[in-house]
Tab-separated table of C-alpha atoms in Angstrom:
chain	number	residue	atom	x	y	z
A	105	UNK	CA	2.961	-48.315	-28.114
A	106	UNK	CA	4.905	-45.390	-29.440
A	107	UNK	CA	4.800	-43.720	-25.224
A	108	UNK	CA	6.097	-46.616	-24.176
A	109	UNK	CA	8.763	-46.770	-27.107
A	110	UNK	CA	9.710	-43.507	-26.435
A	111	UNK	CA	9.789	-44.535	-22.419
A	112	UNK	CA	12.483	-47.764	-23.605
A	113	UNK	CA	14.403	-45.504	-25.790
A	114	UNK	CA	15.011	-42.684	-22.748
A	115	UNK	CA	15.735	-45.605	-20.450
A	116	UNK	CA	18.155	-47.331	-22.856
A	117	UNK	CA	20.221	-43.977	-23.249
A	118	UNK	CA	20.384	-43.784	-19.908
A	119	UNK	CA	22.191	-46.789	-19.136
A	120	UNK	CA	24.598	-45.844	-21.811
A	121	UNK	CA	25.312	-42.883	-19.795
A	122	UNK	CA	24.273	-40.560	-21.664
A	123	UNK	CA	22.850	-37.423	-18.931
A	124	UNK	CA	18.824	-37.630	-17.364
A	125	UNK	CA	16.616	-35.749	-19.187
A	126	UNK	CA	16.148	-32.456	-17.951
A	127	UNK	CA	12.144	-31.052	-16.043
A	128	UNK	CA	10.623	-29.328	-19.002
A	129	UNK	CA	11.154	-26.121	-17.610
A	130	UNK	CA	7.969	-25.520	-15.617
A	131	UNK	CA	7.761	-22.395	-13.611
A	132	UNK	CA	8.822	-21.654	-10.055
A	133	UNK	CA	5.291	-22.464	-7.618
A	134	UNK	CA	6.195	-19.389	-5.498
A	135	UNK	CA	6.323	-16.746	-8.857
A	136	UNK	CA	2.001	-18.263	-9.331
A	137	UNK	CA	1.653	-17.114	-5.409
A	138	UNK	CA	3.512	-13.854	-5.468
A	139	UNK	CA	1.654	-12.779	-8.845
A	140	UNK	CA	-2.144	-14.225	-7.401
A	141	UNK	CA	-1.052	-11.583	-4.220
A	142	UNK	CA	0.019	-8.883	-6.295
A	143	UNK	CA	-4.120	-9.264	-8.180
A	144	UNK	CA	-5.112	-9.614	-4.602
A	145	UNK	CA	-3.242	-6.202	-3.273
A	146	UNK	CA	-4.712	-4.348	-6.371
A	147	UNK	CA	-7.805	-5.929	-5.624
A	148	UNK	CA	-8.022	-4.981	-1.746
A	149	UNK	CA	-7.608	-1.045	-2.868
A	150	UNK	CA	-10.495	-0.268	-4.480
A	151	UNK	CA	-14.034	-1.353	-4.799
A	152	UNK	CA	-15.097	-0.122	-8.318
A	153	UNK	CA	-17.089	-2.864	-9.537
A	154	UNK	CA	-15.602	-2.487	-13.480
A	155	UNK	CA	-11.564	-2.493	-12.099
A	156	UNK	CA	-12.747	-5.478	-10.101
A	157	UNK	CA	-14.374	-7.679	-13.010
A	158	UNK	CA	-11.395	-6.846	-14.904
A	159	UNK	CA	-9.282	-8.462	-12.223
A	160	UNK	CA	-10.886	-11.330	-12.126
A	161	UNK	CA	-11.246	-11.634	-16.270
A	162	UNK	CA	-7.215	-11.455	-16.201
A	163	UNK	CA	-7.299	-14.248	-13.045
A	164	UNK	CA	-9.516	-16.489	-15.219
A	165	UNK	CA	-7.958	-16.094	-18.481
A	166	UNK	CA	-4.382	-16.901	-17.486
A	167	UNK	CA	-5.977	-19.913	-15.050
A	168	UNK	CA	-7.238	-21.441	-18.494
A	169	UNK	CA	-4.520	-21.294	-20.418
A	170	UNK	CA	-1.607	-22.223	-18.139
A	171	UNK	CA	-3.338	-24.477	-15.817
A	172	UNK	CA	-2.443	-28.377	-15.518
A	173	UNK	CA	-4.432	-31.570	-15.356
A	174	UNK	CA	-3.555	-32.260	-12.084
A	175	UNK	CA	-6.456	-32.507	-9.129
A	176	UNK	CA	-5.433	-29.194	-7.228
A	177	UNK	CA	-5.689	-27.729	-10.137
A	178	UNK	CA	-9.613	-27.784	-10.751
A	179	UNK	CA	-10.390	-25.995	-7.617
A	180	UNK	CA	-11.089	-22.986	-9.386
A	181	UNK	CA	-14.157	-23.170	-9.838
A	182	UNK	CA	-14.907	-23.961	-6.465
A	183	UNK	CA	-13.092	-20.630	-5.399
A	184	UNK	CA	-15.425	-19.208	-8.079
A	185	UNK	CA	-18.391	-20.124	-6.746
A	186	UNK	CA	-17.520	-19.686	-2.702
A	187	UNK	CA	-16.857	-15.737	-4.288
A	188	UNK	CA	-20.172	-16.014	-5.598
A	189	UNK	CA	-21.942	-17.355	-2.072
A	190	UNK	CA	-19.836	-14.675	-0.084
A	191	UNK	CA	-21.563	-11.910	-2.598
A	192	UNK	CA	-25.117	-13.233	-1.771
A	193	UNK	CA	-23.977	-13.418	1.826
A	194	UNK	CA	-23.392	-10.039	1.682
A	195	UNK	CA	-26.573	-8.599	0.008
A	196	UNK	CA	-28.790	-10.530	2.185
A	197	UNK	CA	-27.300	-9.114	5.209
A	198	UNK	CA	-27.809	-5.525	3.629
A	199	UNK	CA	-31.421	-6.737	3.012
A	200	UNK	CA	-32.540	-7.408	6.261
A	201	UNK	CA	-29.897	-6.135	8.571
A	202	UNK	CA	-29.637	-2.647	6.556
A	203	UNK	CA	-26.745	-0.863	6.153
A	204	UNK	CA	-24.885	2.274	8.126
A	205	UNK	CA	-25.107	4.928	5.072
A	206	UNK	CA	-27.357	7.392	4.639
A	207	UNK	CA	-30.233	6.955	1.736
A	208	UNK	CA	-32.466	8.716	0.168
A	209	UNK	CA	-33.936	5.773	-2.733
A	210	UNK	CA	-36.178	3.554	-0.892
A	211	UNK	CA	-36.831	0.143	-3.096
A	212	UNK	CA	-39.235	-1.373	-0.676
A	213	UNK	CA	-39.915	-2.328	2.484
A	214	UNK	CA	-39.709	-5.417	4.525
A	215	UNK	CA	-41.867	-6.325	8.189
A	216	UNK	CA	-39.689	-5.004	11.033
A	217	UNK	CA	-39.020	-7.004	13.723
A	218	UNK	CA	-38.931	-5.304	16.775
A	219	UNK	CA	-35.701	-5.452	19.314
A	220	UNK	CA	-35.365	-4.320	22.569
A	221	UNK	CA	-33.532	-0.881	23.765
A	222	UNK	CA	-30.529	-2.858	24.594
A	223	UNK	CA	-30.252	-3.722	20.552
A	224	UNK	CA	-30.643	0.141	19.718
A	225	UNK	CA	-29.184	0.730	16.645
A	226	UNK	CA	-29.575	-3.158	15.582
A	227	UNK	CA	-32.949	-2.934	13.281
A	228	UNK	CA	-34.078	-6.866	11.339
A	229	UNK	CA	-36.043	-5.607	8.272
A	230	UNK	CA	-37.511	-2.371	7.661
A	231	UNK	CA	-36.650	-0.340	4.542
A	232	UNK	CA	-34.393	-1.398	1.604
A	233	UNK	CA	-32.904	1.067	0.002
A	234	UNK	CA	-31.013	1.353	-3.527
A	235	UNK	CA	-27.732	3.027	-1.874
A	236	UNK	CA	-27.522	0.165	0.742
A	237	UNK	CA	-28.167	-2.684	-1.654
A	238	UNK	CA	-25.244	-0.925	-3.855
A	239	UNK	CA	-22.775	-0.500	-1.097
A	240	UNK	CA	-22.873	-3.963	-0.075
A	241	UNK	CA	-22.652	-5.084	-3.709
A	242	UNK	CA	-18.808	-3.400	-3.930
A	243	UNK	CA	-17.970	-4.934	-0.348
A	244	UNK	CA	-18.696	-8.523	-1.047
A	245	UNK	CA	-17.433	-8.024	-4.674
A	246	UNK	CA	-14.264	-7.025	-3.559
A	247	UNK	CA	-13.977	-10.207	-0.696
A	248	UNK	CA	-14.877	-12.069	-3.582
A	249	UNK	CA	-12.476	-11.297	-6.456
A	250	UNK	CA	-9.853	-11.473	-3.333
A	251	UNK	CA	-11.222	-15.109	-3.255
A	252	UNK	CA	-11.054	-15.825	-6.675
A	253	UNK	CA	-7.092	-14.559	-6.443
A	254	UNK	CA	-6.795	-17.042	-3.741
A	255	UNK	CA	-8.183	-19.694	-5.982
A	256	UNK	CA	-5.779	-18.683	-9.053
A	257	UNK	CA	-3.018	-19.476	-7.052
A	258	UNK	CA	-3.980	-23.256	-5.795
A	259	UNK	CA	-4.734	-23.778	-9.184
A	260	UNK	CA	-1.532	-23.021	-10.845
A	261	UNK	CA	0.712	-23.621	-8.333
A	262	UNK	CA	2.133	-27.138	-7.155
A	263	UNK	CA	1.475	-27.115	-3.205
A	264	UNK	CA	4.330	-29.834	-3.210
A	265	UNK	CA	7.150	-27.549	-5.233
A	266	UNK	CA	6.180	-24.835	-3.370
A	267	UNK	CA	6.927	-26.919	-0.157
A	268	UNK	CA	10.242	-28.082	-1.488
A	269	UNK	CA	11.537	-23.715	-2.128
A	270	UNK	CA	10.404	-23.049	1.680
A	271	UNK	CA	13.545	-22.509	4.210
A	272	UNK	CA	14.524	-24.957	6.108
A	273	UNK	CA	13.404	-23.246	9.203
A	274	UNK	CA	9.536	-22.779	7.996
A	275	UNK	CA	9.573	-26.378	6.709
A	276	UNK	CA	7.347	-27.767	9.410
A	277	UNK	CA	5.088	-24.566	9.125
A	278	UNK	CA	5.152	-24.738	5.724
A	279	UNK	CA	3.789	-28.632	5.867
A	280	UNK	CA	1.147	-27.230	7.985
A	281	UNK	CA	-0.137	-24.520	5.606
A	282	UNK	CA	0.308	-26.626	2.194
A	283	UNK	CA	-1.964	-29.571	3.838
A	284	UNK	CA	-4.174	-26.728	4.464
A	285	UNK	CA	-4.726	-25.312	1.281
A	286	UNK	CA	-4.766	-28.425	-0.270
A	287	UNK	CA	-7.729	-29.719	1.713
A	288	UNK	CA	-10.182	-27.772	-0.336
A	289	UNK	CA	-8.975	-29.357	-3.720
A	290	UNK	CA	-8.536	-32.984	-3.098
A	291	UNK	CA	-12.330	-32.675	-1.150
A	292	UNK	CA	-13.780	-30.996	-4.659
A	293	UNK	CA	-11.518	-33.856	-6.472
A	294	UNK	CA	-13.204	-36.393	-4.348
A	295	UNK	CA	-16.807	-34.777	-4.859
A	296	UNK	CA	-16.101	-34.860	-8.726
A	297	UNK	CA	-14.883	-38.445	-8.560
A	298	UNK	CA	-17.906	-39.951	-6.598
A	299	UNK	CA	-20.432	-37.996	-8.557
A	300	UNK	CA	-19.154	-39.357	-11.821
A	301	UNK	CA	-19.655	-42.774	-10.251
A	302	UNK	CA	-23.137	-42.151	-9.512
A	303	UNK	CA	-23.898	-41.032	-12.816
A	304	UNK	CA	-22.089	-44.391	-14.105
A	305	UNK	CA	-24.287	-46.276	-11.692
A	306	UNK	CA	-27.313	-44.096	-13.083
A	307	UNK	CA	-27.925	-42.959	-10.011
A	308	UNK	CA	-28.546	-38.768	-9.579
A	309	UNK	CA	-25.573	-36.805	-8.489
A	310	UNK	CA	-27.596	-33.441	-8.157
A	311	UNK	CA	-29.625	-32.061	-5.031
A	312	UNK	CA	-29.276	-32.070	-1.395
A	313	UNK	CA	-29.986	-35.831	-1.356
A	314	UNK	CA	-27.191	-36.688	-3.349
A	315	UNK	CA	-24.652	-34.328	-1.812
A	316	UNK	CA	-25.723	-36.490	1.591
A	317	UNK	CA	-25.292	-39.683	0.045
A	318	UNK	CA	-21.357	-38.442	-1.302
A	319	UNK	CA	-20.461	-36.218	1.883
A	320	UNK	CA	-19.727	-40.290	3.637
A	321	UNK	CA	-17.304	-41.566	1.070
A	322	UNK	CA	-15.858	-38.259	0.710
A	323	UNK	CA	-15.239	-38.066	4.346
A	324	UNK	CA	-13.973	-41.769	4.652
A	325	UNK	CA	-11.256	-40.667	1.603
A	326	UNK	CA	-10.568	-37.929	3.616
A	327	UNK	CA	-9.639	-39.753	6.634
A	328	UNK	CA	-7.440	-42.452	4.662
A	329	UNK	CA	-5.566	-39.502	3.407
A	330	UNK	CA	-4.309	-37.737	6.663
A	331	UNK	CA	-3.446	-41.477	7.990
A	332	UNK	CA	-1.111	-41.983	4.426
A	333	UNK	CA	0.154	-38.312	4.916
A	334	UNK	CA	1.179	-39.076	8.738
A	335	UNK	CA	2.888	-42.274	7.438
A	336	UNK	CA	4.506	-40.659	5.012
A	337	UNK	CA	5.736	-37.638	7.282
A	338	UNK	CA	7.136	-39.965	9.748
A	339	UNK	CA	8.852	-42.232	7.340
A	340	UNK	CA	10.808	-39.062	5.902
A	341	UNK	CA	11.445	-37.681	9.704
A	342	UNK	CA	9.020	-34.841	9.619
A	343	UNK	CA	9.675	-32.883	12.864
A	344	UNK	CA	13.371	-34.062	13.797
A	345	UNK	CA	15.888	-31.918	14.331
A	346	UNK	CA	19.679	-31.203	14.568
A	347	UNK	CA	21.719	-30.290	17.184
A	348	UNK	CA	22.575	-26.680	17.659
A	349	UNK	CA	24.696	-24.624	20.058
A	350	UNK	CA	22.323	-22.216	21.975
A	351	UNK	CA	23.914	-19.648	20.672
A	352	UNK	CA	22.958	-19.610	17.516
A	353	UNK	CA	19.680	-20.755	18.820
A	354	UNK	CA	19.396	-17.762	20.513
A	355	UNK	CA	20.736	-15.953	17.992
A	356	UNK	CA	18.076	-16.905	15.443
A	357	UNK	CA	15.029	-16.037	17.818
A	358	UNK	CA	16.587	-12.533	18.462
A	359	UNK	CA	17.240	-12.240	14.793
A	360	UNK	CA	13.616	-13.504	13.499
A	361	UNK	CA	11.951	-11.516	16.307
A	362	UNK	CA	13.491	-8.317	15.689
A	363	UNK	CA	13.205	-8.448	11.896
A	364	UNK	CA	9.795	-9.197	11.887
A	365	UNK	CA	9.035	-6.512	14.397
A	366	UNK	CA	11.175	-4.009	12.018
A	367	UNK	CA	8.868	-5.339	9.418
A	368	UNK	CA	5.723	-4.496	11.375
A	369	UNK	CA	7.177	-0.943	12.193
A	370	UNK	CA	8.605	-0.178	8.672
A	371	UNK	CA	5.059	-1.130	7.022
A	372	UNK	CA	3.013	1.238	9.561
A	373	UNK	CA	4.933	3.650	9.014
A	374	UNK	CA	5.012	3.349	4.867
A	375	UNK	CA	1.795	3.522	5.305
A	376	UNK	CA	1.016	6.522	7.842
A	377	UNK	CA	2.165	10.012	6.496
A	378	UNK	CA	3.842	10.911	9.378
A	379	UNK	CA	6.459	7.722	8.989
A	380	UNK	CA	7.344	7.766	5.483
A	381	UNK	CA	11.199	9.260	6.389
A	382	UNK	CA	11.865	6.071	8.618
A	383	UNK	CA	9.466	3.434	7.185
A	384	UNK	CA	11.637	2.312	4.244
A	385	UNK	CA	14.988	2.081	6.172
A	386	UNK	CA	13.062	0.155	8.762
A	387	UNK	CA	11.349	-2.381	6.756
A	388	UNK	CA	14.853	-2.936	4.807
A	389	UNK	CA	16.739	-3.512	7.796
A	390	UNK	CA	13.826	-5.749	9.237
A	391	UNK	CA	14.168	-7.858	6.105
A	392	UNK	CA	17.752	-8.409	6.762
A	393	UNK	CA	17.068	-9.197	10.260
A	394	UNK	CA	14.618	-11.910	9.014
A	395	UNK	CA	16.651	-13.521	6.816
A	396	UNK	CA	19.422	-14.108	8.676
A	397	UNK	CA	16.885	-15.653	11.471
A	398	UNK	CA	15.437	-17.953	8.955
A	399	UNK	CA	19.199	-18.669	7.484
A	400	UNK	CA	20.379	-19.604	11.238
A	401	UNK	CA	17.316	-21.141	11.714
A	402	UNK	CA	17.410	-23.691	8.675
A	403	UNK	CA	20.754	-24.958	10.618
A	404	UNK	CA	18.790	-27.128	12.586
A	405	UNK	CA	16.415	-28.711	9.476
A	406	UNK	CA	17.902	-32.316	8.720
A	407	UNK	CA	16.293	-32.629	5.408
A	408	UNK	CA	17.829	-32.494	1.721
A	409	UNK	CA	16.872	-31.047	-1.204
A	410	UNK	CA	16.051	-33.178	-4.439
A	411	UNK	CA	16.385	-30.982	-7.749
A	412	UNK	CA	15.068	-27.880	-6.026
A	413	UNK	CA	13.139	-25.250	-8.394
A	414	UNK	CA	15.113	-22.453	-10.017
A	415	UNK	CA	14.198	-18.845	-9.940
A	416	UNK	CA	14.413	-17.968	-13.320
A	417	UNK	CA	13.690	-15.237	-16.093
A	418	UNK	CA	10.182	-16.479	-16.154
A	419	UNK	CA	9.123	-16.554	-12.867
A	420	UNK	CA	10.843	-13.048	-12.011
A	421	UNK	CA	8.809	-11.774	-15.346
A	422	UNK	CA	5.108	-13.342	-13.771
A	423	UNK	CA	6.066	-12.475	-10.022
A	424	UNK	CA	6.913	-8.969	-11.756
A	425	UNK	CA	3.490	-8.668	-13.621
A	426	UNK	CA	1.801	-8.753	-10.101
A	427	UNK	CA	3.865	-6.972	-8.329
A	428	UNK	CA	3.590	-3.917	-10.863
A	429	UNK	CA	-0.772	-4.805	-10.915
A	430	UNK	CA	-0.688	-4.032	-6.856
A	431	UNK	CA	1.933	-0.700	-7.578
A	432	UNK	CA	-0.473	1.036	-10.237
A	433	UNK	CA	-3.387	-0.237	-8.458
A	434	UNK	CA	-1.920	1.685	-5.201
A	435	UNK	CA	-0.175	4.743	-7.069
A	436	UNK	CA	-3.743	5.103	-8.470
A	437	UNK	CA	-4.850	5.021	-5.045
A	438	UNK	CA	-3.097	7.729	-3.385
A	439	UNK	CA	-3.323	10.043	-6.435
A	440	UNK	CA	-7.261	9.417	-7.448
A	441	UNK	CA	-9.108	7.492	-5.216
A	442	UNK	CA	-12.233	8.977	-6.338
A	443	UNK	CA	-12.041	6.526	-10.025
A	444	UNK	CA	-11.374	3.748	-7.783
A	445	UNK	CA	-13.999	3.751	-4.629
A	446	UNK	CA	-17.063	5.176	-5.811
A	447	UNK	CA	-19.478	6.457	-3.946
A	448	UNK	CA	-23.001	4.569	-3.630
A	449	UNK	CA	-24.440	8.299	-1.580
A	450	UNK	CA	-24.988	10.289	-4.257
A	451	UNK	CA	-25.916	7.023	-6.561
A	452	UNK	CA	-24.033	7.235	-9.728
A	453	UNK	CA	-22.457	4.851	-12.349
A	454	UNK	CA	-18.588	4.160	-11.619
A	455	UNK	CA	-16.299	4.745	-14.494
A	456	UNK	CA	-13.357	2.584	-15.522
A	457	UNK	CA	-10.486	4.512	-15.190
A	458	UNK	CA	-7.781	4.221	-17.515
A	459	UNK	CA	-3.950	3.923	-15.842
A	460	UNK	CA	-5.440	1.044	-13.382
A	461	UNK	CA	-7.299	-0.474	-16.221
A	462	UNK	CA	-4.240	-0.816	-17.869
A	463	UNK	CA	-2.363	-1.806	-15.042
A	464	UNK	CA	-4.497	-4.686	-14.150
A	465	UNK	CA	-4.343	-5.844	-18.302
A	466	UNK	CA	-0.510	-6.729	-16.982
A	467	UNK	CA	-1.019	-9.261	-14.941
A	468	UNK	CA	-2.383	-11.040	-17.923
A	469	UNK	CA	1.690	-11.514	-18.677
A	470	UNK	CA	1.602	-15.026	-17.110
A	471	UNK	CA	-0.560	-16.160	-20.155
A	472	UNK	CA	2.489	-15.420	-22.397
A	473	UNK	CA	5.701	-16.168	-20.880
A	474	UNK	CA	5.005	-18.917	-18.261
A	475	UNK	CA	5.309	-22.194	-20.045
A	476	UNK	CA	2.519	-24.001	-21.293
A	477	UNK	CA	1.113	-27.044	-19.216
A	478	UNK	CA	2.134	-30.271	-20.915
A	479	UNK	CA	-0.725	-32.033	-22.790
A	480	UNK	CA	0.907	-35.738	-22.060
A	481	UNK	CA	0.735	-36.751	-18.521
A	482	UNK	CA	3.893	-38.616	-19.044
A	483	UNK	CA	5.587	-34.998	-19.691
A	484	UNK	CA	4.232	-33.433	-16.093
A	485	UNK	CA	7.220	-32.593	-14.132
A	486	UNK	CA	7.590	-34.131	-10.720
């Protein structure tokens, strides 16, 4: 009674004239993606196994406190456990396919199959050693907290907002990628859904039987979905255009092609030694170049805008956080790479060092500035 009180009440001032209310001030989608790649740039430079927990601690922690109600929002722990599967993945390999570095600690052995000369250098089986099995451990946990970075993101940003702050020129692109990533949490939505039913029905929703039984409704769901998306893309006249002169048409492609190709060049050569005088300068002008390409190129999108996100104090504070996680994390790189790749040959304990440490406790920022997710479904911005 007093929700839909409140609802009258908002509606009657309203009609007096009295100004909308305004979106409680919920943070830009894109600021969640740029700070989830900034954990996952930090995360791609090193492999200590300590530095790499702690980035996924901070991904976890701010995913529980500023996280939303809504279904994309519970595929974390999904992401979680694929990060999990990819680090078994891993070891198993190293168990019976071995693994290239030299050791010395031999754990046990397993039968050897034997290959033909062709496979020389190819073993399945044979000896398991402590070096190998340690190796792969920092491989797959590194593709795995980049997972888990990943899985931050869809879970605490919109996919729809972030469509709406695309350029018009990556708008049909950008439809493409967001039904993408949003296939993984409307299917673990749909799993959750059905197996709650089951349980209602007291039937059981654990073991391979019952994941058969689900995987049918879940893919009958899936199918109504794309055929209410395509409806709904050609109602709104997804994939028309407006008429451009070719000038600017060619204008745009020389613009977007060269930028990006300035982008490519400026980044190798940031990142070779021999480039570093031209790299900047390159990747600036490339930027520029790109812009104005996707500026041009929005000319032809036919498509408005309703109440499109702000870039605010907020979101450049969390987009900042990671941003300055990946800058330690590759500062610490290039100055001590020792602390943050350890070496499994000789087999010693890795040590958490202290400036990336510290960088990665900033990304936990998000947990304190971005504004909390509303606890009344009535108050979820749209």
């Amino acid at each position: 009674m007093t929700t839909v009180g409140a609802r009258d009440a908002r509606s009657r001032t309203a009609l007096r004239g009295a100004p909308a209310p305004r979106r409680g001030g919920a943070l830009h989608a894109g600021a969640w993606w740029v700070w989830a790649l900034g954990l996952g740039t930090a995360a791609s430079r090193t492999t200590n196994p300590l530095l790499l927990g702690l980035i996924v601690a901070v991904a976890g922690y701010v995913v529980a406190v500023r996280r939303t109600d809504a279904p994309w929002a519970r595929s974390y722990a999904a992401f979680l456990k694929l990060g999990l599967a990819v680090l078994a993945i891993r070891l198993l390999f190293a168990l019976f396919f071995g693994s290239p570095i030299p050791s010395t600690r031999v754990l046990f052995t397993l039968p050897e199959v034997p290959l033909p000369d062709w496979a020389r250098g190819v073993r399945i089986g044979g000896l398991v050693t402590a070096e190998g099995l340690v190796f792969a451990l920092y491989e797959g946990l590194r593709l795995a907290t980049l997972l888990v970075c990943v899985g931050a993101a869809n879970a605490l940003a919109s996919p729809a907002r972030l469509l709406k702050s695309l350029p018009g020129a990556l708008y049909e692109a950008g439809v493409a990628v967001v039904v993408a990533m949003t296939f993984a949490p409307h299917l673990v939505a749909d799993v959750q859904r059905l197996r709650a039913a089951r349980r209602l029905r007291g039937r059981p929703d654990r073991g391979v039987k019952a994941l058969l039984q689900v995987g049918l409704p879940v893919l009958e769901g899936a199918l109504e979905r794309s055929v209410a998306l395509a409806a709904a893309m050609d109602a709104r006249g997804y994939g028309r255009t407006a008429r451009v002169p070719p000038a600017v048409r060619r204008t745009t492609a020389a613009l977007t092609l060269g930028g990006l190709l300035g982008v490519c060049c400026g980044t190798y050569g940031l990142l070779s030694s021999q480039g570093a005088a031209y790299g900047l300068p390159l990747l600036l002008a490339g930027l520029v170049a790109a812009l104005g390409g996707l500026w041009l190129g929005g000319r032809r999108s036919v498509r408005s805008r309703y109440r499109p996100d702000r870039w605010g104090a907020r979101a450049w504070l969390v987009s900042g956080s990671g941003v300055a996680v990946a800058a330690v994390m590759v500062w610490a790189a290039s100055s001590a790479p020792g602390s943050l790749n350890p070496p499994a040959v000789p087999l010693t304990a890795p040590d958490l060092p202290l400036w990336p440490a510290a960088g990665a406790l900033l990304g936990l920022l998000p947990a304190f500035v971005a504004p909390a997710p509303p606890s009344d479904p009535e108050e979820v911005p749209q």
